[in-house]
Structures are given as structure tokens and as C-alpha cells.
Amino acid sequence: LFEFGASYTPRVSYHYNSRVSQYHYGVRHPMKPFRLMLTDHLVSRYGLHKVMDLYETRAATKEEVLAFHAQDYVDFLSHVAPENLNKLPRGSLEKFNIGDDCPIFQGLFEYSMLYAGASLDASRKLINGQSEIAINWSGGLHHAKKSNPSGFCYVNDIVLAILNLLRYHPRVLYIDIDLHHGDGVQEAFYTTDRVFTVSFHKYNGEFFPGTGDLDEIGCSRGKHFSLNVPLNDGIDDDSYINLFKSIIDPLVTSYKPTVIIQQCGADSLGHDRLGCFNLNIRAHGECVKFVKSFGIPMLCVGGGGYTPRNVSRLWTYETGILNDVLLPSDIPEDIPFREWFGPDYSLHPVLDDLYENKNSKKYLENIRIRCLENIKYLQG
Ligand code: TV1
Ligand code: CA
Ligand code: ZN
């Protein structure tokens, strides 16, 4: 393991409960909690467990989840099971948006409470100063709404963590680099200036969840405190990194967040099963490194990512970045499931050049200008 050099080495905590990787959305469902177990094995075999504080997290309580979610929805989640679906009140599956994306699977409630509990634990470590950076790769489920699940997300661990941070922090910056729009988090804080939300995502008006256009900027006190960066298929490393840095740098400087939460969804990588971007692992990681470089307390969560071997490589690489440890490219020997990382057995497989870049220089420049105009309102 080699040190990166100049940047500060923060105290990092890693929040995980191995039970969370044992749940199954269904055989054909793209969301595979199993990717969390692959990630944890890689993190540990690369020696990163030794440089972080490890916390085996407990499940969130019903009461904690009620800080955001509606009572009838939480009651529904806690009682529903595959074997009692036919005993539910008429219409409740429709009411709660249960279907292909958000099925009822065995242990759904425990699963949701576990990943939410990990984000809450992480937020607590940041609040009491025991960590400067806290990591929960099982979290990041940014679509969940107050009264219903959406897009594979049942409980919104990010909203819960932010609500907790707001008890002590005046300004929270939320940065979302998942392929999809972070609609649930944006909606929850749309009318407040104490949380600034920014999401980079594929947008064409149709692509899930359908929101995230440039004109969604927040309302009432929250006007100009939401920012959206809509992108087309095939964006490459350099365009994404340049756009990301040129927006995040002035944003951090003018908003002056006291804590940052970054959602690191891995479906923005090239070759993702549900994805359409061309990002390599190094480029995704560069965005995390850049946010870390401000030296502001930071909570990193996972999110999407549907090609498990690449999800686990990415989050391992980013765990290295957050600890200022540069990992050797060769996947360690004798790790369980090592065959998943063949034929290259590298932390950095080539993931670019799959999709044509449909983001012209002109398009990206226009987006950048419009985003910067929005940020200018903050100084006002
Ligand atoms: C079961 C089996 C469910 C196979 C879902 C892809 C499946 C998808 C499946 C799928 C799939 C979506 C929509 C359609 C809304 C629906 C974790 C009515 C091959 C954070 C969530 C994407 C992304 C939801 C979550 C999307 C996250 N895409 N196969 N479902 N319409 N849903 O488009 O942001 O990554 O695809
Ligand atoms: Ca996003
Ligand atoms: Zn996604």
C-alpha cells in the first residue's frame, strides 16, 4: 500500500452489516445486494479494514425511520411478506407502488432497516467528531419517498441521515453521481436553504425517474438550492470530470457546507447493466477525491450499480481514495469469488468506448453556464 502524498489523512469509519448482502429482490431483478459482500471481501483483502474504524451496524428503529416516512407506509413495510400478500387490505399494493421495480421479498423490512441504520450510524460518527469521513456502501437509496418505495428503494437512508445531520449542521451539501436523478432527496429538501442538492444524471424526460431537468431549482426558501445536471448517453471521463469540478468547486466555495454527503452510485460506470455512460473507475473516483479535497466532513454512500464485479471494484477503489491509500491494480489472490474479476483480474478494467458520446462540447458548455448562473444566486 502506498500513500498518496500531500492531501490530509482523515479519520475514516466504515459502516456495514454483512446480513444486508443476503437479501434477494428476485432472480431477474438487477439490484443484487450480493455486490456488497463482494465489495467487503475486496476492501478487506486489500487491507483497508486495518486503516479504518469498522462498525457493525444495527438496524434502524421504526421511530428513527418515522422522522421522514409516513406511519402507514412504515406499518405496511413492517408487516408485509411474500406469504401474506393475499391477506393485505384491498388496493394496498397499488397504493404503495409495489411491483417489478419494488417487489415484496423475504426480509424486505430488515434489509431496509439495516441499510438505513448504517447511514444513521455514519451520520452520528460525523456529528460527534469521531469520524471525518464515514462510509456506507449499502446505503444511497435516493428514490424512496415519504409514503412509497420507488426505483428499488424502500427507505430513504440519505434523507434520514441528512435530517439527523441538520440537528447540528447549519448547511448540508448533497452530491449525487448515480446515473439516475436523486429525486427522493431533492423532493424532501426542495423548500429549504439548509440543504443544497445537486445530481448529475441521464435525462431525456423519459429515463427513470423522469425528473431532473435544469429548470428544477427548488422553491420558496429553497429556490436556487437544488441543482440538476442533465446528461445524454455516452459521457466520457474528461467531459464528466471537467463538468463536475467546474460546478462543485464554486458551489462549495459559495454555499460553504459544514458537511457533505456524496451518493456514489456505480451505474454511471461504462458497461453497467442498466447504464449508458462511459465512465472508468478512475474518473468516478476522481469525483470522490475532489470532494474529499475540500477537507469538509463527508458521508459517502453507495446507490445503484448493476454489474456487481465493477460495483465492488469501484467502491473498493473509492474506499482507498478516502483513506489516502493507492491500491495495486492486481486483484488480491485467494479472495472468495476471485473468478468474478477475470479475465483481467485488475481493479481497473477498461470500461470506456462502449457508447457513442451524445454530449457535444456545445451542449456541455451550455449546461455548465446555466449551472454556474444558478450558483451565482447563492452569494446574493
Ligand atoms: C424485475 C426484473 C425488475 C427485471 C427492473 C430498469 C426489473 C428493471 C428488471 C429496471 C429491469 C428500471 C423503470 C418502468 C418505471 C420503471 C438504487 C414503469 C432491465 C438507485 C431504478 C431504476 C434505479 C428503475 C435505482 C427503472 C438507482 N430500470 N429489469 N427498472 N416504468 N424503472 O424504468 O437510482 O440506481 O431492467
Ligand atoms: Ca445522479
Ligand atoms: Zn441509479
XYZ file of C-alpha atoms and ligand atoms in Angstrom:
418
model
C 0.000 0.000 0.000
C 1.314 3.423 -0.968
C 0.405 6.773 0.494
C -0.996 9.340 -1.912
C 1.004 12.267 -0.528
C 0.024 15.838 0.171
C -3.726 15.574 0.903
C -4.883 15.242 4.504
C -5.416 11.821 6.010
C -8.755 11.886 7.751
C -10.206 9.511 10.288
C -12.459 7.177 8.342
C -15.227 4.895 9.574
C -16.771 2.016 7.628
C -20.343 1.030 8.437
C -21.528 -2.387 7.357
C -23.535 -5.372 8.470
C -22.867 -8.492 6.411
C -26.520 -9.595 6.750
C -27.528 -6.801 4.328
C -25.894 -8.650 1.407
C -28.007 -11.785 1.953
C -31.327 -10.448 0.658
C -32.678 -11.079 -2.857
C -35.017 -8.801 -4.774
C -35.803 -11.718 -7.125
C -33.893 -13.809 -9.639
C -34.209 -11.486 -12.636
C -34.093 -8.250 -10.659
C -30.999 -6.127 -11.469
C -30.423 -4.969 -7.861
C -28.110 -7.534 -6.246
C -27.291 -6.916 -2.555
C -24.670 -9.648 -3.101
C -22.429 -6.923 -4.643
C -21.967 -5.569 -1.089
C -20.405 -8.847 0.015
C -18.038 -8.791 -2.984
C -17.104 -5.208 -2.059
C -16.499 -6.078 1.581
C -14.230 -9.009 0.634
C -12.178 -6.815 -1.691
C -11.927 -3.962 0.834
C -10.739 -6.385 3.465
C -8.276 -8.306 1.252
C -6.727 -5.026 0.129
C -6.004 -4.333 3.811
C -8.325 -1.356 4.100
C -10.128 -2.834 7.123
C -6.925 -2.181 9.063
C -6.783 1.546 8.359
C -10.450 2.394 9.126
C -12.666 2.197 12.188
C -15.083 -0.663 11.481
C -18.600 -0.614 12.840
C -21.044 -3.486 12.515
C -24.241 -1.547 12.276
C -27.559 -2.238 13.907
C -30.894 -1.882 12.162
C -32.659 1.483 12.291
C -35.713 1.560 14.551
C -39.254 2.237 13.352
C -39.164 5.508 15.277
C -35.996 6.673 13.511
C -37.471 5.939 10.102
C -40.623 7.903 11.022
C -38.502 11.078 11.030
C -39.169 11.062 7.260
C -41.540 8.241 6.308
C -45.302 8.125 6.904
C -46.670 5.927 9.683
C -48.995 3.891 7.424
C -46.151 3.186 4.969
C -43.746 2.082 7.732
C -46.503 -0.125 9.233
C -47.076 -1.644 5.805
C -43.339 -2.344 5.307
C -43.026 -3.922 8.738
C -45.964 -6.303 8.233
C -45.872 -7.247 4.559
C -44.249 -10.519 3.468
C -44.366 -12.730 0.355
C -46.553 -15.271 2.222
C -49.208 -12.795 3.406
C -49.713 -10.785 0.186
C -53.233 -12.226 -0.248
C -54.267 -11.087 3.246
C -53.492 -7.392 2.666
C -56.260 -4.777 2.584
C -57.564 -4.341 -0.970
C -55.541 -1.889 -3.033
C -52.547 -1.611 -0.711
C -50.042 -2.995 -3.239
C -51.135 -0.307 -5.725
C -51.264 2.352 -3.010
C -47.690 1.580 -2.015
C -46.332 1.223 -5.554
C -45.377 -2.457 -5.184
C -44.423 -4.095 -8.492
C -41.476 -5.228 -10.605
C -39.110 -2.442 -9.520
C -40.044 -2.648 -5.839
C -41.185 -6.202 -5.129
C -42.103 -7.699 -1.769
C -39.262 -10.095 -0.996
C -38.314 -12.162 2.044
C -36.845 -9.912 4.770
C -37.588 -6.662 2.935
C -38.172 -4.741 6.184
C -34.979 -5.978 7.911
C -32.992 -5.210 4.744
C -34.323 -1.645 4.608
C -33.751 -1.064 8.305
C -30.180 -2.397 8.059
C -29.021 -0.120 5.259
C -30.800 2.849 6.842
C -29.293 2.046 10.250
C -25.823 2.136 8.686
C -26.342 5.641 7.248
C -27.691 6.833 10.606
C -24.682 5.348 12.444
C -22.394 7.036 9.925
C -24.108 10.414 10.447
C -23.702 10.029 14.217
C -19.949 9.453 13.924
C -19.633 12.641 11.881
C -21.753 14.614 14.344
C -19.763 13.607 17.410
C -16.456 14.123 15.604
C -15.295 10.515 15.880
C -15.001 10.385 12.072
C -14.179 12.936 9.411
C -15.286 10.561 6.665
C -17.934 7.864 7.139
C -18.720 5.195 4.523
C -21.887 3.108 3.999
C -21.813 1.308 0.655
C -25.140 -0.411 1.464
C -26.941 2.966 1.510
C -27.653 5.568 -1.120
C -31.215 4.545 -1.929
C -32.141 8.000 -3.183
C -35.565 7.382 -4.816
C -37.621 6.341 -1.749
C -40.464 8.760 -0.977
C -42.241 9.667 2.250
C -45.148 7.290 1.564
C -43.938 4.831 -1.050
C -40.935 2.962 -2.385
C -39.567 3.831 -5.823
C -36.821 2.546 -8.126
C -35.522 -0.325 -5.920
C -35.507 1.981 -2.835
C -37.833 1.436 0.151
C -36.449 3.613 2.940
C -34.554 6.806 2.084
C -31.420 6.418 4.207
C -29.956 9.626 2.724
C -32.885 11.794 3.786
C -32.772 10.209 7.263
C -29.023 10.850 7.588
C -29.417 14.461 6.413
C -32.283 15.092 8.868
C -30.014 13.835 11.630
C -27.077 15.993 10.432
C -29.356 19.055 10.346
C -29.755 18.849 14.121
C -26.133 20.043 14.419
C -25.082 21.302 10.986
C -26.350 24.590 9.515
C -25.726 23.651 5.850
C -25.615 20.217 4.220
C -24.453 19.690 0.632
C -25.772 16.574 -1.132
C -23.915 15.434 -4.293
C -25.363 12.568 -6.361
C -23.293 10.902 -9.120
C -25.578 7.894 -9.601
C -26.737 7.532 -13.230
C -30.291 8.313 -12.093
C -31.743 11.562 -10.780
C -31.719 11.794 -6.959
C -35.402 12.716 -6.901
C -36.316 11.496 -3.405
C -33.614 13.578 -1.721
C -34.291 16.634 -3.894
C -38.022 16.461 -3.145
C -37.522 16.083 0.617
C -35.461 19.301 0.808
C -36.957 21.250 -2.098
C -38.180 24.143 0.055
C -35.215 24.616 2.393
C -31.937 26.519 2.000
C -30.254 24.379 4.671
C -29.720 21.502 2.245
C -28.302 22.046 -1.223
C -28.928 19.077 -3.544
C -27.084 18.514 -6.817
C -27.485 15.496 -9.089
C -25.675 14.513 -12.290
C -27.740 12.032 -14.317
C -29.005 10.801 -17.638
C -32.033 12.861 -18.597
C -34.311 12.859 -21.600
C -37.711 13.295 -19.965
C -38.400 9.550 -20.141
C -35.455 7.851 -18.499
C -36.250 6.824 -14.901
C -37.430 8.646 -12.778
C -38.260 11.227 -15.457
C -37.306 14.286 -13.356
C -34.063 16.269 -13.037
C -34.267 18.922 -15.751
C -32.242 22.142 -15.494
C -35.305 24.154 -14.501
C -35.834 22.226 -11.231
C -34.049 24.662 -8.913
C -36.071 24.466 -5.692
C -38.895 26.678 -4.447
C -39.770 29.174 -1.703
C -36.806 29.387 0.724
C -35.221 26.558 -1.248
C -35.194 28.423 -4.559
C -31.691 28.074 -6.116
C -30.790 25.386 -3.569
C -31.435 22.461 -5.945
C -29.262 21.935 -8.996
C -29.619 19.406 -11.806
C -27.084 18.411 -14.433
C -28.962 16.530 -17.189
C -26.697 14.459 -19.454
C -27.020 12.333 -22.575
C -25.705 8.826 -23.282
C -22.037 8.054 -23.538
C -20.431 10.828 -21.482
C -16.692 10.167 -21.157
C -14.156 10.585 -18.349
C -12.760 14.005 -19.283
C -16.119 15.664 -20.012
C -17.624 14.351 -16.785
C -14.667 15.253 -14.548
C -14.356 18.751 -16.043
C -18.055 19.439 -15.688
C -18.137 18.000 -12.165
C -15.187 20.062 -10.916
C -16.276 23.276 -12.591
C -19.668 23.047 -10.835
C -18.707 21.592 -7.437
C -15.767 23.971 -6.854
C -17.753 27.260 -6.946
C -20.675 25.536 -5.239
C -18.626 24.522 -2.188
C -16.943 27.944 -2.108
C -20.184 29.897 -2.108
C -22.535 27.591 -0.175
C -19.906 26.758 2.497
C -21.440 23.445 3.608
C -20.429 22.236 7.062
C -20.903 18.600 5.965
C -21.140 16.886 2.566
C -22.966 13.681 1.664
C -21.954 12.075 -1.606
C -24.022 9.366 -3.248
C -21.574 7.253 -5.287
C -23.948 5.167 -7.434
C -21.860 2.867 -9.639
C -24.348 2.697 -12.525
C -22.671 5.769 -14.063
C -19.723 3.488 -15.000
C -19.336 2.173 -18.525
C -20.617 -1.397 -19.055
C -23.231 -1.108 -16.307
C -26.181 -3.464 -16.921
C -28.656 -0.563 -16.671
C -26.221 2.185 -17.630
C -25.408 4.271 -20.693
C -22.369 6.345 -19.622
C -18.714 5.655 -20.473
C -17.011 6.372 -17.147
C -13.985 4.429 -15.990
C -13.437 3.615 -12.327
C -10.633 6.209 -12.050
C -12.892 9.002 -13.339
C -15.717 8.167 -10.918
C -13.129 8.022 -8.138
C -11.680 11.374 -9.206
C -15.044 12.981 -8.343
C -14.882 11.472 -4.856
C -11.250 12.552 -4.456
C -12.167 16.083 -5.496
C -14.972 16.341 -2.922
C -12.656 14.940 -0.240
C -10.021 17.582 -1.104
C -12.165 20.345 0.468
C -11.487 18.785 3.872
C -15.129 19.045 4.940
C -16.680 16.151 6.961
C -18.122 13.720 4.480
C -20.598 10.837 4.368
C -20.193 8.511 1.373
C -22.991 6.150 0.435
C -23.449 3.677 -2.430
C -26.560 3.524 -4.585
C -27.104 1.976 -7.998
C -24.664 -0.294 -9.796
C -25.800 -3.380 -11.678
C -22.633 -5.091 -12.869
C -21.523 -6.458 -9.472
C -17.865 -7.086 -10.361
C -17.447 -3.418 -11.341
C -19.507 -2.062 -8.437
C -17.236 -3.827 -5.968
C -14.074 -2.694 -7.772
C -15.287 0.907 -7.784
C -16.305 1.094 -4.136
C -13.071 -0.637 -3.079
C -11.041 1.870 -5.117
C -13.021 4.735 -3.560
C -12.528 3.321 -0.067
C -8.799 3.521 -0.882
C -9.106 7.125 -2.051
C -10.997 8.134 1.093
C -8.178 6.620 3.184
C -5.383 8.120 1.047
C -4.258 4.645 0.076
C -3.427 3.843 -3.551
C -4.316 0.204 -4.211
C -2.243 -2.032 -6.503
C -4.176 -2.876 -9.669
C -3.920 -6.651 -9.329
C -6.938 -8.134 -7.570
C -5.528 -9.876 -4.452
C -5.004 -13.642 -4.519
C -7.199 -16.025 -2.531
C -10.241 -13.826 -2.264
C -13.633 -15.534 -2.331
C -15.277 -15.234 -5.784
C -11.990 -14.155 -7.419
C -13.210 -15.687 -10.708
C -15.728 -12.810 -10.957
C -12.836 -10.466 -11.692
C -11.409 -12.380 -14.669
C -10.111 -12.430 -17.281
C -8.137 -9.281 -16.400
C -8.096 -9.656 -12.572
C -7.479 -5.906 -12.422
C -9.042 -3.170 -10.304
C -9.196 -1.063 -13.475
C -10.776 -2.934 -16.382
C -11.318 -0.811 -19.500
C -14.904 0.453 -19.323
C -14.941 3.341 -21.805
C -15.750 3.493 -25.528
C -18.879 1.363 -25.397
C -21.457 4.058 -26.142
C -21.194 6.951 -28.551
C -20.786 10.259 -26.669
C -24.053 12.090 -27.346
C -22.921 15.121 -25.303
C -21.398 17.660 -27.691
C -18.870 20.234 -26.448
C -21.514 22.864 -27.139
C -24.165 21.015 -25.114
C -21.841 20.575 -22.130
C -20.692 24.201 -22.247
C -24.304 25.362 -22.221
C -25.118 23.146 -19.229
C -22.056 24.420 -17.365
C -23.002 28.069 -17.968
C -26.588 27.530 -16.854
C -25.460 25.723 -13.694
C -22.956 28.439 -12.824
C -25.654 31.108 -13.264
C -27.719 29.235 -10.699
C -24.856 29.068 -8.235
C -24.332 32.854 -8.520
C -27.653 33.392 -6.711
C -26.097 31.915 -3.557
C -23.849 34.918 -2.926
C -26.814 37.286 -3.317
C -37.508 -7.029 -12.140
C -36.898 -7.857 -13.084
C -37.370 -5.644 -12.208
C -36.135 -7.296 -14.098
C -36.424 -3.684 -13.320
C -34.541 -0.991 -15.103
C -36.610 -5.079 -13.230
C -35.659 -3.156 -14.337
C -35.987 -5.912 -14.196
C -35.493 -1.707 -14.414
C -35.068 -4.050 -15.258
C -35.796 0.412 -14.057
C -38.479 1.970 -14.657
C -40.664 1.220 -15.725
C -40.890 2.800 -14.380
C -39.961 1.689 -14.495
C -30.518 2.406 -6.379
C -42.997 1.986 -15.386
C -33.656 -4.462 -17.124
C -30.648 3.713 -7.066
C -34.042 2.374 -10.519
C -34.441 2.225 -11.974
C -32.622 2.863 -10.331
C -35.901 1.927 -12.103
C -32.225 2.892 -8.870
C -36.339 1.692 -13.540
C -30.945 3.663 -8.572
N -34.774 0.317 -14.867
N -35.237 -5.371 -15.167
N -36.255 -0.818 -13.769
N -41.638 2.280 -15.544
N -37.757 1.616 -13.576
O -37.980 2.442 -15.652
O -31.024 5.000 -8.974
O -29.854 3.101 -9.263
O -34.310 -3.535 -16.260
Ca -27.462 11.279 -10.028
Zn -29.117 4.567 -10.429
